[in-house]
Coordinates of C-alpha atoms in Angstrom, one line a residue:
Chain A
M182 CA 21.0 0.5 19.9
R183 CA 20.3 1.0 16.2
E184 CA 18.7 -2.7 16.4
K185 CA 16.7 -1.9 19.8
W186 CA 15.0 1.1 17.3
K187 CA 14.5 -0.8 14.2
T188 CA 12.4 -3.6 16.8
A189 CA 10.4 -0.8 18.6
A190 CA 9.2 0.5 15.7
A191 CA 8.2 -2.7 14.2
V192 CA 6.6 -3.3 17.5
L193 CA 4.8 0.0 16.7
F194 CA 3.8 -1.1 13.6
W195 CA 2.1 -3.9 14.7
L196 CA 0.1 -1.9 17.1
A197 CA -1.0 0.1 15.0
V198 CA -2.4 -2.6 12.7
W199 CA -3.6 -3.8 15.4
Q200 CA -5.5 -0.8 16.3
L201 CA -6.8 -0.4 12.7
A202 CA -8.1 -3.8 12.6
A203 CA -10.0 -3.4 15.8
M204 CA -11.2 0.0 14.5
A205 CA -12.5 -1.7 11.3
I206 CA -14.2 -4.9 13.1
R207 CA -15.5 -2.5 15.6
Q208 CA -16.8 -5.1 18.2
Q209 CA -14.6 -5.2 21.3
L210 CA -15.4 -8.7 21.8
F211 CA -13.9 -9.9 19.2
L212 CA -11.0 -8.1 19.1
P213 CA -10.6 -5.3 21.6
T214 CA -8.4 -2.2 20.8
P215 CA -4.7 -1.6 22.2
A216 CA -6.0 1.2 24.2
S217 CA -8.8 -0.8 26.0
V218 CA -6.4 -3.7 26.6
L219 CA -3.8 -0.9 27.9
A220 CA -6.8 0.2 30.2
A221 CA -7.4 -3.0 31.6
L222 CA -3.8 -3.8 32.5
A223 CA -3.9 -0.6 34.1
E224 CA -6.5 -2.1 36.8
L225 CA -5.3 -5.3 37.0
V226 CA -1.7 -4.1 38.0
P227 CA -2.1 -2.5 41.2
T228 CA -4.2 -5.2 42.2
A229 CA -2.4 -8.0 45.1
D230 CA -4.5 -10.6 43.2
F231 CA -2.5 -9.4 40.2
W232 CA 0.8 -10.0 41.7
R233 CA -0.2 -12.7 43.6
R234 CA -1.3 -14.5 40.3
V235 CA 2.2 -13.7 38.8
G236 CA 3.7 -14.8 41.5
F237 CA 1.8 -18.4 41.8
S238 CA 2.8 -18.8 38.2
L239 CA 6.2 -17.6 38.2
A240 CA 7.5 -19.6 41.0
R241 CA 6.0 -23.0 39.2
I242 CA 6.9 -23.0 35.7
A243 CA 10.3 -21.5 36.9
G244 CA 10.9 -24.7 39.6
G245 CA 10.0 -26.7 36.5
F246 CA 12.4 -25.2 34.5
F247 CA 15.2 -25.1 36.6
L248 CA 14.3 -28.6 38.0
A249 CA 14.5 -29.6 34.4
A250 CA 17.9 -27.9 33.1
A251 CA 19.6 -29.4 36.6
A252 CA 17.6 -32.6 35.5
A253 CA 19.0 -32.8 31.6
A254 CA 22.5 -31.7 32.3
V255 CA 23.0 -34.4 35.0
L256 CA 21.0 -37.0 32.7
A257 CA 22.9 -35.8 29.7
A258 CA 26.5 -36.0 31.3
L259 CA 25.8 -39.7 32.5
A260 CA 24.4 -40.5 28.9
A261 CA 27.3 -39.3 27.4
A262 CA 29.4 -41.5 30.0
L263 CA 27.9 -44.4 29.9
D264 CA 26.1 -45.8 26.9
T265 CA 23.5 -48.0 28.3
V266 CA 22.1 -44.8 30.4
E267 CA 21.8 -42.7 26.8
V268 CA 20.0 -46.4 25.3
L269 CA 17.7 -46.1 28.3
L270 CA 16.4 -42.8 28.0
R271 CA 16.4 -43.0 24.3
P272 CA 13.0 -43.5 24.0
L273 CA 11.7 -41.8 27.1
I274 CA 12.9 -38.8 25.6
L275 CA 12.1 -39.6 22.2
V276 CA 8.2 -40.1 23.7
V277 CA 8.6 -36.8 25.5
K278 CA 9.8 -34.7 22.8
T279 CA 6.7 -35.8 20.5
T280 CA 3.5 -36.5 22.8
P281 CA 1.3 -33.7 22.7
V282 CA 1.5 -31.2 26.1
A283 CA -2.1 -31.7 26.2
S284 CA -2.4 -35.2 26.6
F285 CA 0.7 -35.0 29.3
I286 CA -1.8 -32.3 30.8
I287 CA -4.6 -34.6 30.7
L288 CA -2.7 -37.5 32.2
A289 CA -1.0 -35.2 34.6
L290 CA -4.2 -34.1 35.7
V291 CA -5.3 -37.6 37.3
W292 CA -1.8 -38.0 39.1
L293 CA -0.9 -34.8 40.8
P294 CA -3.1 -32.1 42.0
S295 CA -3.8 -29.4 39.5
R296 CA -1.5 -26.4 41.8
N297 CA 1.5 -28.3 40.6
L298 CA 0.8 -29.1 37.2
S299 CA 2.5 -26.3 35.4
V300 CA 5.9 -27.4 37.6
F301 CA 5.6 -30.7 35.9
I302 CA 4.4 -29.9 32.4
S303 CA 7.1 -26.7 32.6
F304 CA 9.6 -29.8 33.6
L305 CA 8.7 -32.2 30.8
M306 CA 8.8 -29.3 28.4
V307 CA 12.3 -28.4 29.0
L308 CA 13.4 -31.6 29.6
P309 CA 14.1 -33.4 26.2
V310 CA 15.4 -29.8 24.5
V311 CA 18.0 -29.0 27.0
Y312 CA 19.0 -32.9 27.4
T313 CA 19.3 -33.2 23.5
A314 CA 21.5 -30.2 23.3
T315 CA 23.8 -30.9 26.1
L316 CA 24.5 -34.6 25.1
A317 CA 25.3 -33.1 21.6
G318 CA 27.7 -30.4 23.3
I319 CA 29.3 -33.2 25.4
R320 CA 29.8 -35.1 22.2
H321 CA 31.2 -32.3 20.4
T322 CA 34.1 -31.7 23.0
D323 CA 37.3 -31.0 21.0
P324 CA 38.7 -34.9 20.8
Q325 CA 42.0 -33.2 20.6
L326 CA 41.7 -31.9 24.2
L327 CA 40.3 -34.7 25.6
E328 CA 43.2 -36.7 24.3
M329 CA 45.5 -34.2 26.0
A330 CA 43.8 -34.5 29.2
R331 CA 44.1 -38.4 28.7
V332 CA 47.8 -37.9 28.4
F333 CA 48.5 -35.6 31.1
R334 CA 46.3 -37.5 33.6
L335 CA 44.2 -34.4 34.3
P336 CA 41.8 -35.4 37.2
P337 CA 38.5 -36.1 36.4
A338 CA 37.5 -32.4 38.2
R339 CA 39.9 -30.6 36.1
R340 CA 38.7 -32.1 33.1
V341 CA 34.7 -31.2 33.6
R342 CA 36.2 -27.3 34.5
A343 CA 38.4 -26.7 32.0
I344 CA 37.5 -29.1 29.0
Y345 CA 33.6 -29.9 28.9
L346 CA 32.0 -27.3 30.7
P347 CA 33.2 -24.1 28.5
E348 CA 32.9 -26.7 25.2
T349 CA 29.0 -27.6 26.0
M350 CA 28.0 -24.5 27.6
P351 CA 27.2 -22.8 25.1
Y352 CA 24.7 -25.7 23.7
F353 CA 23.1 -25.7 27.3
V354 CA 22.5 -21.9 26.9
S355 CA 20.7 -21.7 23.1
A356 CA 18.8 -25.2 24.8
C357 CA 17.9 -23.0 27.6
S358 CA 17.0 -20.0 25.6
T359 CA 14.8 -22.2 23.3
A360 CA 12.8 -24.0 26.4
L361 CA 12.4 -20.5 28.4
G362 CA 10.1 -19.7 26.0
L363 CA 8.5 -23.4 25.7
A364 CA 8.1 -23.8 29.9
W365 CA 5.9 -20.5 30.0
K366 CA 4.1 -21.2 26.6
S367 CA 3.3 -25.2 28.4
G368 CA 2.9 -23.9 32.3
V369 CA 0.2 -21.6 31.3
A370 CA -1.5 -24.3 28.7
A371 CA -1.6 -26.3 31.9
E372 CA -2.5 -23.8 34.3
V373 CA -5.4 -23.0 32.2
I374 CA -6.5 -26.9 31.2
G375 CA -5.8 -27.5 35.5
L376 CA -7.0 -24.2 36.5
P377 CA -5.2 -24.2 39.6
D378 CA -6.8 -21.4 42.1
G379 CA -4.2 -17.8 41.8
S380 CA -2.8 -18.7 38.8
I381 CA -2.5 -16.7 35.4
G382 CA -3.9 -19.4 33.8
E383 CA -6.9 -19.5 36.0
A384 CA -7.6 -15.7 35.3
L385 CA -7.1 -15.9 31.4
Y386 CA -9.6 -19.0 31.3
Q387 CA -11.7 -16.9 33.4
A388 CA -11.6 -13.7 31.3
K389 CA -12.5 -15.9 28.3
V390 CA -16.0 -17.8 30.1
F391 CA -16.8 -14.1 31.2
L392 CA -15.9 -12.8 27.1
T393 CA -14.0 -9.8 28.8
M394 CA -11.6 -9.5 26.3
P395 CA -9.2 -6.5 27.1
E396 CA -8.5 -8.4 30.2
L397 CA -8.3 -12.0 28.2
F398 CA -5.8 -10.2 26.4
A399 CA -4.2 -7.9 29.3
W400 CA -3.3 -11.6 30.7
T401 CA -1.7 -12.6 27.5
V402 CA 0.5 -9.3 27.7
V403 CA 1.5 -10.4 31.2
I404 CA 2.3 -13.9 30.4
I405 CA 4.9 -12.6 27.1
L406 CA 6.2 -9.9 29.2
A407 CA 6.9 -12.4 32.2
S408 CA 8.2 -14.7 29.7
M409 CA 10.5 -12.2 28.2
L410 CA 12.0 -10.9 31.4
F411 CA 12.0 -14.1 32.4
E412 CA 14.2 -15.2 29.9
R413 CA 16.3 -12.6 29.8
A414 CA 17.1 -12.8 33.7
V415 CA 18.3 -16.3 33.0
L416 CA 20.0 -15.9 30.1
R417 CA 22.0 -13.1 31.6
L418 CA 22.8 -15.4 34.8
L419 CA 23.7 -18.3 32.2
R420 CA 26.1 -16.4 30.2
W421 CA 27.8 -14.7 33.3
A422 CA 28.2 -18.5 34.8
A423 CA 29.7 -19.2 31.0
A424 CA 32.0 -16.1 30.9
R425 CA 33.4 -17.5 34.4
I426 CA 34.1 -21.0 33.3
A427 CA 35.4 -20.1 30.0
G428 CA 38.1 -17.8 31.6
T429 CA 37.5 -18.5 35.1
K430 CA 40.9 -17.9 37.5
E431 CA 39.3 -21.1 39.4
A432 CA 39.1 -23.3 36.2
V433 CA 42.7 -25.1 37.2
Chain B
M224 CA 64.8 -46.7 32.8
S225 CA 64.6 -47.3 29.4
I226 CA 62.5 -47.7 26.4
T227 CA 62.7 -50.5 23.9
V228 CA 60.6 -50.8 21.0
T229 CA 60.6 -54.0 18.9
G230 CA 58.7 -55.0 15.7
L231 CA 56.0 -52.3 15.8
C232 CA 53.4 -52.6 13.3
K233 CA 50.3 -49.9 12.8
A234 CA 48.1 -50.2 9.7
F235 CA 45.2 -47.8 9.1
D236 CA 42.6 -49.0 6.5
A237 CA 45.2 -51.8 5.6
K238 CA 47.4 -49.6 4.6
P239 CA 50.9 -50.2 7.0
V240 CA 52.2 -46.9 8.7
L241 CA 54.9 -48.7 10.4
H242 CA 56.1 -52.2 10.0
G243 CA 58.8 -54.0 12.4
F244 CA 59.8 -50.8 13.8
G245 CA 62.8 -51.0 16.4
F246 CA 63.9 -48.0 18.8
S247 CA 65.7 -47.4 22.1
L248 CA 65.8 -44.8 24.2
A249 CA 68.4 -45.1 27.4
D250 CA 67.5 -43.4 30.5
G251 CA 68.3 -39.3 30.2
E252 CA 68.9 -39.5 26.4
T253 CA 67.1 -37.1 23.9
V254 CA 66.5 -38.7 20.3
A255 CA 65.8 -36.8 17.8
L256 CA 62.9 -38.9 15.3
M257 CA 64.2 -38.3 11.9
G258 CA 62.1 -39.2 8.4
P259 CA 60.0 -38.3 5.4
S260 CA 56.6 -37.2 6.0
G261 CA 54.0 -39.8 6.2
C262 CA 56.5 -42.4 7.9
G263 CA 54.8 -42.8 11.1
K264 CA 56.8 -40.5 13.3
T265 CA 53.7 -39.2 15.2
T266 CA 51.9 -42.3 14.8
F267 CA 54.8 -44.0 16.8
L268 CA 54.2 -41.1 19.8
R269 CA 50.6 -41.7 20.0
I270 CA 51.0 -45.3 20.3
L271 CA 53.7 -44.1 23.4
M272 CA 51.1 -42.2 24.8
G273 CA 48.3 -44.6 24.7
L274 CA 46.0 -43.1 22.2
E275 CA 46.9 -45.7 19.5
T276 CA 47.2 -49.8 19.8
P277 CA 49.7 -51.4 17.6
D278 CA 49.2 -54.3 15.8
A279 CA 52.1 -56.2 16.4
G280 CA 55.4 -55.5 18.2
T281 CA 56.5 -54.6 22.0
I282 CA 57.2 -52.0 24.1
E283 CA 59.4 -52.5 27.2
G284 CA 59.7 -49.8 29.7
L285 CA 56.7 -47.6 29.3
R286 CA 54.3 -49.1 31.7
G287 CA 54.3 -46.3 34.7
L288 CA 55.8 -43.3 33.0
R289 CA 54.5 -40.3 33.0
I290 CA 54.5 -38.8 29.6
A291 CA 54.5 -35.4 29.1
P292 CA 54.1 -34.3 25.3
V293 CA 53.8 -31.1 22.8
F294 CA 51.5 -32.0 20.3
Q295 CA 51.5 -30.7 16.9
Q296 CA 48.8 -28.9 17.4
D297 CA 49.3 -26.6 20.6
R298 CA 46.1 -28.3 22.5
L299 CA 45.6 -25.8 24.3
C300 CA 42.2 -25.0 26.3
P301 CA 41.1 -22.0 24.2
G302 CA 39.6 -19.9 27.1
L303 CA 42.1 -20.5 29.9
S304 CA 44.9 -17.7 29.8
A305 CA 48.7 -19.2 29.0
L306 CA 49.2 -19.5 32.9
Q307 CA 46.4 -21.5 33.4
N308 CA 46.9 -23.8 30.7
V309 CA 50.1 -25.0 32.1
L310 CA 48.6 -25.0 35.5
L311 CA 46.3 -27.3 34.1
V312 CA 48.9 -30.4 34.0
A313 CA 50.5 -29.2 37.9
A314 CA 49.8 -31.7 40.4
H315 CA 49.2 -29.2 43.0
P316 CA 48.7 -25.6 41.1
A317 CA 48.3 -22.9 43.8
Q318 CA 51.8 -24.1 44.9
T319 CA 53.4 -24.1 41.5
A320 CA 51.9 -20.9 39.9
A321 CA 55.0 -18.5 40.5
Q322 CA 57.0 -22.2 38.8
A323 CA 54.8 -21.6 36.2
E324 CA 54.6 -18.4 35.4
G325 CA 58.7 -18.2 35.6
L326 CA 58.7 -20.9 32.6
L327 CA 56.7 -19.2 30.4
R328 CA 59.1 -15.6 31.0
E329 CA 61.9 -18.1 30.4
L330 CA 60.5 -18.4 27.0
G331 CA 59.9 -14.8 26.3
L332 CA 55.9 -14.5 27.3
D333 CA 55.4 -11.1 29.0
E334 CA 53.0 -10.3 32.0
D335 CA 50.0 -9.7 29.8
D336 CA 50.9 -12.6 27.3
I337 CA 50.8 -14.9 30.5
R338 CA 47.3 -13.8 31.5
R339 CA 45.6 -13.6 27.9
P340 CA 43.0 -16.3 27.3
A341 CA 45.3 -18.9 24.5
A342 CA 42.5 -18.1 21.8
V343 CA 44.1 -14.6 21.6
L344 CA 47.3 -15.6 21.8
S345 CA 49.8 -16.1 18.4
G346 CA 50.8 -19.0 17.1
G347 CA 54.5 -18.8 18.3
Q348 CA 52.7 -17.7 21.8
R349 CA 50.6 -20.7 22.0
R350 CA 53.3 -23.6 21.2
R351 CA 55.7 -22.2 24.1
A352 CA 52.9 -22.2 26.4
A353 CA 52.6 -25.8 25.2
L354 CA 56.1 -26.7 25.7
A355 CA 56.3 -24.8 29.1
R356 CA 53.2 -27.2 30.0
A357 CA 55.1 -30.0 28.9
V358 CA 57.7 -29.1 31.5
L359 CA 55.9 -28.3 34.4
A360 CA 54.1 -31.3 34.3
D361 CA 57.4 -33.2 35.4
G362 CA 57.0 -36.4 33.0
D363 CA 59.6 -39.0 32.4
L364 CA 59.0 -38.8 29.0
V365 CA 58.5 -35.9 26.9
L366 CA 57.6 -36.2 23.6
L367 CA 58.2 -33.2 21.3
D368 CA 56.3 -33.9 18.0
E369 CA 57.7 -31.1 15.6
A370 CA 57.3 -28.5 18.6
F371 CA 59.4 -26.0 17.5
K372 CA 57.8 -25.6 13.9
G373 CA 56.5 -22.4 13.4
L374 CA 58.9 -20.5 15.4
D375 CA 61.1 -18.0 14.3
E376 CA 64.5 -18.4 14.4
A377 CA 65.7 -16.7 17.3
T378 CA 62.8 -17.9 19.2
A379 CA 62.6 -21.4 18.5
A380 CA 66.5 -21.4 19.3
Q381 CA 65.3 -20.1 22.6
A382 CA 63.3 -23.0 23.3
I383 CA 65.3 -25.4 22.2
D384 CA 67.9 -23.6 25.0
F385 CA 64.9 -23.9 27.2
V386 CA 63.8 -27.8 26.5
R387 CA 67.6 -29.0 26.5
R388 CA 68.2 -27.0 29.9
R389 CA 64.6 -27.7 31.8
T390 CA 64.5 -31.6 30.8
Q391 CA 68.1 -32.6 31.8
G392 CA 68.3 -36.2 33.0
K393 CA 64.9 -37.0 31.3
M394 CA 64.3 -39.0 28.4
V395 CA 63.3 -36.9 25.2
L396 CA 62.0 -38.3 21.8
A397 CA 61.6 -35.5 19.6
V398 CA 60.1 -35.6 16.3
T399 CA 61.6 -33.5 13.9
H400 CA 62.6 -32.8 9.9
S401 CA 65.6 -30.4 10.8
A402 CA 69.0 -31.8 11.8
A403 CA 70.0 -28.4 12.9
E404 CA 67.3 -28.6 15.3
A405 CA 68.4 -32.2 16.3
A406 CA 71.9 -30.7 17.3
A407 CA 70.4 -27.9 19.1
L408 CA 68.8 -30.4 21.2
G409 CA 72.0 -32.6 21.5
A410 CA 70.1 -35.8 20.4
R411 CA 70.7 -38.7 19.2
V412 CA 69.2 -38.8 15.6
V413 CA 67.4 -42.4 14.8
R414 CA 65.9 -42.2 11.2
M415 CA 62.9 -43.7 10.4
P416 CA 62.7 -45.6 6.9
A417 CA 60.0 -44.4 4.5
R418 CA 56.0 -45.4 4.7
P419 CA 56.3 -49.2 3.0
D420 CA 54.3 -49.9 -0.2

């Protein structure tokens, strides 16, 4: 609780800094005040268009994230089991990891309709992060437990549920926590470049074009909040799953 | 059913651990393997478990045997309860739950201990859960690697009695440093020579 108050105080501090800076600059075009951003937000939130945009972007970014997390888990399991898969994936993951997101967005615009661009881009940003961490998790599985499983001839399903999953879940959850933020950042970046109709990215771009800075800031606040809430919901779900796996009655 | 080991050799980084070791275990027999620390007792058990490959020598009678070990470390899944750990090795966990619970109670674990995650159990409780697991696994060959180490006198006596009753008719090979433990198990003692220089 104490920590929450400290965080709230820090947020208030930076809001005050923002307010003072805006008052010093006195140009809404460069830096709108927190109050004007709040007013823009209050205007946006009750409209149907706002919720449609949030729904549009959320569905696609979440879709990209979940697809990538699932693919990363499967690929990591395959790579841990088969050396050839790991070797084959190595350059691919390295390329995805190091290529600037803007390059992928522009390339993907050639291949895909802009409506689904953010699904693909979020997928690409999340995949290497979750894959690398999950593979590391599998490889750090306690060798003593694996020997025990081998000597007792545990069936593969029991090995996975009782040994691999509990040992790998912390790595997977931690990687997902990092990747959730990445999914939002890259997904919205893709929308700003691809400008799919009815997306948050498009609204952000329009606010910039028409120089409606309070609106631009308001949409940015929306992205931050949506990203935070989504991250919390997903992490809660994953932690619940991890706790169930760690001590589940069905583990056997 | 019997096991005969002849001329077993194993070296790690060119340092010999086992050198021409010979050994036999008759059907239903309990043998206590004794010898100075580092003489290769655990290495020998690991070879029997298929976790190490010998450099030379033969082992007859091991093929197809189900092995039920108690490792020097308990090797329980930390997130699973004592009962879940024991049931992990059961062929049909649902049908064996009552039996597994009975084994744990026989070893002195109470209702709470049985259902607590292995990670929060005491060392002695984990040891006894590992013993119950080896018994429930219903192996043909039970391997005990210092399985009673760390238990207080009374609990060790209870655990030894448990093993003696529950492994009757099976081949049991127990690594121990205690002659009293070997005697309590009713075991024939085999002494391993010190590691060759």
